[in-house]
């Protein structure tokens, strides 16, 4: 087993160019940022001042995945082990990853169809459910954030998945939930239960929360983006605006068994 196997990966990472990292390391007010192993600042190539073992492990992981680039703000994907996403794409990508994990669970439970019906974005400072088709072009910053995320969701989600069907396999569904870190999702647990035993569920109209599991990771990345020396360079500015504007993403689906 690798010596890195027991290291807890940070929820968020900033790959700092060497100049920025050294400036932070030599600033008496900012050096504390380098001690955070959850919202981790990783130097691009210089020796780390703190968290050396964890940083070297993260740097190797990012280099192997082609993500070791200066000024990159990355967020851990809550549904995939050892996987990070660019902060600017993370909110939408996490929702899509969860949707596909959910569809895969439905597949082993005997689904014949999974249909994506609609994506809605709930804004932090409004009760508006921002459906893109109904938005006016001259919306505010929050509306623009909702517009961009929802457009990406609608472009990337598979609208209609079809399967051969078959007998439900609850054990396989449980295994998929564990591997996707969704074993404690109450909606997905209920789906497995209703496809177990007799009088099985044959159709399910399902609204999936695309942000529930990612909230703490997004908050960690906001902590980095809003840190003084990082914010001054506007690293993660677009992500910060989106994360503050968007409260939740709902993905409406229909499953037929």
CSV table of C-alpha atoms in Angstrom, one decimal:
chain,number,residue,atom,x,y,z
A,1,UNK,CA,0.0,0.0,0.0
A,2,UNK,CA,1.3,3.5,-0.9
A,3,UNK,CA,2.5,5.6,2.0
A,4,UNK,CA,0.1,8.3,0.7
A,5,UNK,CA,-2.9,6.0,1.1
A,6,UNK,CA,-3.7,7.4,4.6
A,7,UNK,CA,-3.3,11.1,3.7
A,8,UNK,CA,-6.5,13.0,3.7
A,9,UNK,CA,-6.8,15.0,0.5
A,10,UNK,CA,-7.6,18.7,0.8
A,11,UNK,CA,-11.1,19.9,-0.1
A,12,UNK,CA,-9.6,22.6,-2.3
A,13,UNK,CA,-6.2,23.5,-3.7
A,14,UNK,CA,-4.6,26.6,-5.1
A,15,UNK,CA,-1.5,26.0,-7.2
A,16,UNK,CA,0.4,29.2,-6.4
A,17,UNK,CA,3.2,30.4,-8.7
A,18,UNK,CA,6.5,30.4,-6.9
A,19,UNK,CA,6.6,34.2,-6.5
A,20,UNK,CA,3.1,34.3,-4.8
A,21,UNK,CA,4.0,31.4,-2.6
A,22,UNK,CA,7.2,32.9,-1.4
A,23,UNK,CA,5.5,36.3,-0.8
A,24,UNK,CA,2.9,34.5,1.4
A,25,UNK,CA,5.6,32.5,3.2
A,26,UNK,CA,7.5,35.7,4.1
A,27,UNK,CA,4.5,37.7,5.2
A,28,UNK,CA,3.9,37.6,8.9
A,29,UNK,CA,0.1,38.1,8.4
A,30,UNK,CA,-0.4,35.7,5.5
A,31,UNK,CA,1.9,32.8,6.4
A,32,UNK,CA,-0.9,31.2,8.4
A,33,UNK,CA,-2.6,30.4,5.1
A,34,UNK,CA,0.1,27.8,4.3
A,35,UNK,CA,-0.7,25.8,7.5
A,36,UNK,CA,-4.2,24.9,6.3
A,37,UNK,CA,-4.3,21.3,5.1
A,38,UNK,CA,-8.0,21.5,4.0
A,39,UNK,CA,-7.8,24.6,1.9
A,40,UNK,CA,-4.3,24.0,0.7
A,41,UNK,CA,-1.9,26.3,-1.1
A,42,UNK,CA,0.6,24.3,-3.1
A,43,UNK,CA,3.7,25.9,-4.6
A,44,UNK,CA,4.3,25.2,-8.2
A,45,UNK,CA,7.9,24.1,-7.9
A,46,UNK,CA,9.6,25.6,-4.8
A,47,UNK,CA,10.0,23.6,-1.6
A,48,UNK,CA,6.9,23.9,0.6
A,49,UNK,CA,7.3,25.8,3.9
A,50,UNK,CA,4.7,23.8,5.7
A,51,UNK,CA,2.7,20.5,5.1
A,52,UNK,CA,5.6,19.2,3.0
A,53,UNK,CA,4.6,15.6,2.8
A,54,UNK,CA,1.0,16.3,2.0
A,55,UNK,CA,1.9,18.9,-0.6
A,56,UNK,CA,4.4,16.7,-2.4
A,57,UNK,CA,1.7,14.0,-2.6
A,58,UNK,CA,-0.8,16.5,-4.0
A,59,UNK,CA,1.7,17.9,-6.4
A,60,UNK,CA,2.4,14.4,-7.8
A,61,UNK,CA,-1.4,13.7,-8.1
A,62,UNK,CA,-1.9,17.0,-10.0
A,63,UNK,CA,1.1,16.4,-12.2
A,64,UNK,CA,-0.2,13.0,-13.2
A,65,UNK,CA,-3.6,14.4,-14.0
A,66,UNK,CA,-2.2,17.4,-16.0
A,67,UNK,CA,-3.6,19.9,-13.5
A,68,UNK,CA,-0.3,21.2,-12.0
A,69,UNK,CA,-0.5,24.7,-13.4
A,70,UNK,CA,0.2,28.1,-11.6
A,71,UNK,CA,-2.8,30.1,-10.5
A,72,UNK,CA,-5.1,27.0,-10.8
A,73,UNK,CA,-7.9,26.9,-8.1
A,74,UNK,CA,-9.1,23.3,-7.9
A,75,UNK,CA,-11.9,21.7,-5.9
A,76,UNK,CA,-12.2,18.0,-4.8
A,77,UNK,CA,-15.0,16.1,-6.6
A,78,UNK,CA,-17.1,14.7,-3.7
A,79,UNK,CA,-18.2,11.7,-5.9
A,80,UNK,CA,-14.9,10.5,-7.2
A,81,UNK,CA,-11.8,9.6,-5.2
A,82,UNK,CA,-8.6,11.4,-6.1
A,83,UNK,CA,-10.3,13.8,-8.5
A,84,UNK,CA,-10.2,17.5,-8.7
A,85,UNK,CA,-12.1,20.0,-10.9
A,86,UNK,CA,-11.3,23.5,-12.0
A,87,UNK,CA,-13.2,25.9,-9.7
A,88,UNK,CA,-14.8,27.8,-12.6
A,89,UNK,CA,-16.4,24.5,-13.8
A,90,UNK,CA,-16.9,22.7,-10.5
A,91,UNK,CA,-20.4,23.6,-9.6
A,92,UNK,CA,-21.9,22.3,-12.8
A,93,UNK,CA,-19.5,19.4,-13.1
A,94,UNK,CA,-20.3,18.1,-9.6
A,95,UNK,CA,-24.0,18.2,-10.4
A,96,UNK,CA,-23.4,16.3,-13.7
A,97,UNK,CA,-21.2,13.7,-11.9
A,98,UNK,CA,-24.0,13.1,-9.4
A,99,UNK,CA,-26.6,12.7,-12.1
A,100,UNK,CA,-24.6,10.1,-13.9
A,101,UNK,CA,-23.9,8.2,-10.6
A,102,UNK,CA,-27.7,8.3,-9.9
A,103,UNK,CA,-28.5,7.0,-13.4
A,104,UNK,CA,-26.0,4.2,-12.9
A,105,UNK,CA,-27.7,3.2,-9.7
A,106,UNK,CA,-31.1,3.2,-11.5
A,107,UNK,CA,-29.6,1.0,-14.2
A,108,UNK,CA,-28.6,-1.8,-11.8
A,109,UNK,CA,-32.0,-1.5,-10.1
A,110,UNK,CA,-33.5,-2.5,-13.4
A,111,UNK,CA,-34.4,0.8,-15.0
A,112,UNK,CA,-35.4,0.9,-18.7
A,113,UNK,CA,-35.3,4.7,-19.0
A,114,UNK,CA,-33.9,7.7,-17.2
A,115,UNK,CA,-35.0,11.0,-18.6
A,116,UNK,CA,-33.5,14.4,-17.7
A,117,UNK,CA,-36.4,16.8,-17.6
A,118,UNK,CA,-35.2,20.2,-16.3
A,119,UNK,CA,-32.4,22.0,-14.4
A,120,UNK,CA,-33.2,24.7,-12.0
A,121,UNK,CA,-30.9,27.0,-10.1
A,122,UNK,CA,-31.9,28.5,-6.7
A,123,UNK,CA,-30.3,31.8,-6.0
A,124,UNK,CA,-28.9,32.8,-2.6
A,125,UNK,CA,-30.5,36.2,-2.4
A,126,UNK,CA,-33.8,35.5,-4.1
A,127,UNK,CA,-36.7,33.0,-4.0
A,128,UNK,CA,-36.4,32.9,-7.8
A,129,UNK,CA,-36.0,29.4,-9.4
A,130,UNK,CA,-33.9,30.6,-12.3
A,131,UNK,CA,-34.9,28.6,-15.3
A,132,UNK,CA,-32.8,29.8,-18.2
A,133,UNK,CA,-35.5,29.9,-20.8
A,134,UNK,CA,-37.5,32.4,-18.8
A,135,UNK,CA,-34.7,34.8,-18.0
A,136,UNK,CA,-34.4,38.3,-19.4
A,137,UNK,CA,-31.1,39.2,-21.1
A,138,UNK,CA,-30.4,42.1,-18.7
A,139,UNK,CA,-30.3,40.1,-15.5
A,140,UNK,CA,-28.0,40.9,-12.6
A,141,UNK,CA,-24.8,39.1,-11.6
A,142,UNK,CA,-26.7,36.3,-9.8
A,143,UNK,CA,-28.9,35.8,-12.8
A,144,UNK,CA,-25.9,35.6,-15.1
A,145,UNK,CA,-24.3,33.0,-12.8
A,146,UNK,CA,-27.5,30.9,-12.9
A,147,UNK,CA,-27.7,31.4,-16.7
A,148,UNK,CA,-24.2,30.1,-17.2
A,149,UNK,CA,-24.4,27.1,-14.9
A,150,UNK,CA,-27.9,26.0,-16.2
A,151,UNK,CA,-26.8,26.3,-19.8
A,152,UNK,CA,-23.8,24.1,-19.2
A,153,UNK,CA,-26.0,21.5,-17.4
A,154,UNK,CA,-28.5,21.4,-20.2
A,155,UNK,CA,-25.7,21.0,-22.8
A,156,UNK,CA,-23.9,18.2,-21.0
A,157,UNK,CA,-26.6,16.1,-19.4
A,158,UNK,CA,-27.8,13.1,-21.3
A,159,UNK,CA,-31.5,13.9,-21.9
A,160,UNK,CA,-32.6,10.3,-22.4
A,161,UNK,CA,-30.8,7.2,-21.3
A,162,UNK,CA,-32.3,3.8,-22.2
A,163,UNK,CA,-31.4,0.4,-20.8
A,164,UNK,CA,-32.4,-3.2,-21.3
A,165,UNK,CA,-34.0,-3.4,-17.9
A,166,UNK,CA,-34.0,-6.6,-15.8
A,167,UNK,CA,-34.2,-7.7,-12.2
A,168,UNK,CA,-33.0,-5.2,-9.6
A,169,UNK,CA,-29.7,-5.8,-7.9
A,170,UNK,CA,-29.8,-3.9,-4.6
A,171,UNK,CA,-26.4,-5.2,-3.6
A,172,UNK,CA,-24.8,-3.8,-6.7
A,173,UNK,CA,-26.7,-0.5,-6.2
A,174,UNK,CA,-25.3,-0.3,-2.6
A,175,UNK,CA,-21.8,-0.8,-3.9
A,176,UNK,CA,-22.2,1.9,-6.5
A,177,UNK,CA,-23.5,4.3,-3.8
A,178,UNK,CA,-20.5,3.6,-1.6
A,179,UNK,CA,-18.0,4.1,-4.4
A,180,UNK,CA,-19.7,7.4,-5.3
A,181,UNK,CA,-19.8,8.5,-1.7
A,182,UNK,CA,-23.6,8.6,-1.8
A,183,UNK,CA,-24.4,5.8,0.6
A,184,UNK,CA,-26.1,8.2,3.0
A,185,UNK,CA,-28.1,10.2,0.5
A,186,UNK,CA,-31.7,9.7,1.7
A,187,UNK,CA,-33.3,10.0,-1.7
A,188,UNK,CA,-31.1,7.4,-3.3
A,189,UNK,CA,-31.4,5.1,-0.3
A,190,UNK,CA,-35.2,5.3,-0.6
A,191,UNK,CA,-34.9,4.4,-4.3
A,192,UNK,CA,-32.9,1.3,-3.5
A,193,UNK,CA,-35.5,0.3,-0.8
A,194,UNK,CA,-38.4,0.7,-3.2
A,195,UNK,CA,-36.7,-1.6,-5.7
A,196,UNK,CA,-36.1,-4.3,-3.0
A,197,UNK,CA,-38.6,-7.0,-2.1
A,198,UNK,CA,-42.2,-7.2,-3.4
A,199,UNK,CA,-44.5,-4.6,-5.0
A,200,UNK,CA,-41.6,-2.9,-6.7
A,201,UNK,CA,-41.6,0.7,-7.8
A,202,UNK,CA,-42.2,1.0,-11.6
A,203,UNK,CA,-41.9,4.8,-12.1
A,204,UNK,CA,-40.2,7.6,-10.1
A,205,UNK,CA,-40.3,11.3,-10.7
A,206,UNK,CA,-37.1,12.4,-8.9
A,207,UNK,CA,-35.6,15.8,-8.1
A,208,UNK,CA,-31.9,15.5,-7.4
A,209,UNK,CA,-29.9,18.1,-5.4
A,210,UNK,CA,-26.8,18.8,-7.3
A,211,UNK,CA,-25.0,20.6,-4.6
A,212,UNK,CA,-25.7,18.8,-1.3
A,213,UNK,CA,-22.5,16.9,-1.0
A,214,UNK,CA,-20.2,19.6,-2.5
A,215,UNK,CA,-21.1,22.5,-0.1
A,216,UNK,CA,-18.2,22.0,2.3
A,217,UNK,CA,-15.7,21.7,-0.6
A,218,UNK,CA,-17.0,24.8,-2.3
A,219,UNK,CA,-16.8,26.7,1.0
A,220,UNK,CA,-13.2,25.6,1.4
A,221,UNK,CA,-12.3,27.0,-2.1
A,222,UNK,CA,-14.0,30.2,-1.2
A,223,UNK,CA,-11.8,30.5,1.8
A,224,UNK,CA,-8.7,30.5,-0.5
A,225,UNK,CA,-10.3,32.7,-3.2
A,226,UNK,CA,-11.1,35.4,-0.6
A,227,UNK,CA,-7.7,35.3,1.2
A,228,UNK,CA,-6.1,38.7,0.8
A,229,UNK,CA,-3.1,38.0,-1.5
A,230,UNK,CA,-5.1,35.6,-3.6
A,231,UNK,CA,-8.2,37.9,-4.0
A,232,UNK,CA,-5.9,40.8,-4.9
A,233,UNK,CA,-4.8,38.8,-8.0
A,234,UNK,CA,-8.5,37.9,-8.8
A,235,UNK,CA,-7.7,34.2,-8.8
A,236,UNK,CA,-11.0,32.4,-8.5
A,237,UNK,CA,-13.0,35.6,-8.9
A,238,UNK,CA,-15.5,34.0,-11.3
A,239,UNK,CA,-15.9,30.9,-9.1
A,240,UNK,CA,-16.4,33.1,-6.0
A,241,UNK,CA,-19.2,35.1,-7.7
A,242,UNK,CA,-21.0,31.9,-8.8
A,243,UNK,CA,-20.6,30.1,-5.4
A,244,UNK,CA,-21.9,33.1,-3.5
A,245,UNK,CA,-24.9,33.5,-5.9
A,246,UNK,CA,-26.1,29.9,-6.1
A,247,UNK,CA,-27.8,28.2,-3.2
A,248,UNK,CA,-28.8,24.9,-4.8
A,249,UNK,CA,-29.1,23.2,-8.2
A,250,UNK,CA,-32.1,20.9,-8.8
A,251,UNK,CA,-32.1,18.3,-11.5
A,252,UNK,CA,-35.6,16.9,-12.3
A,253,UNK,CA,-35.6,13.4,-13.7
A,254,UNK,CA,-38.0,10.6,-14.5
A,255,UNK,CA,-37.2,6.9,-14.1
A,256,UNK,CA,-39.1,4.1,-15.6
A,257,UNK,CA,-38.5,0.4,-14.6
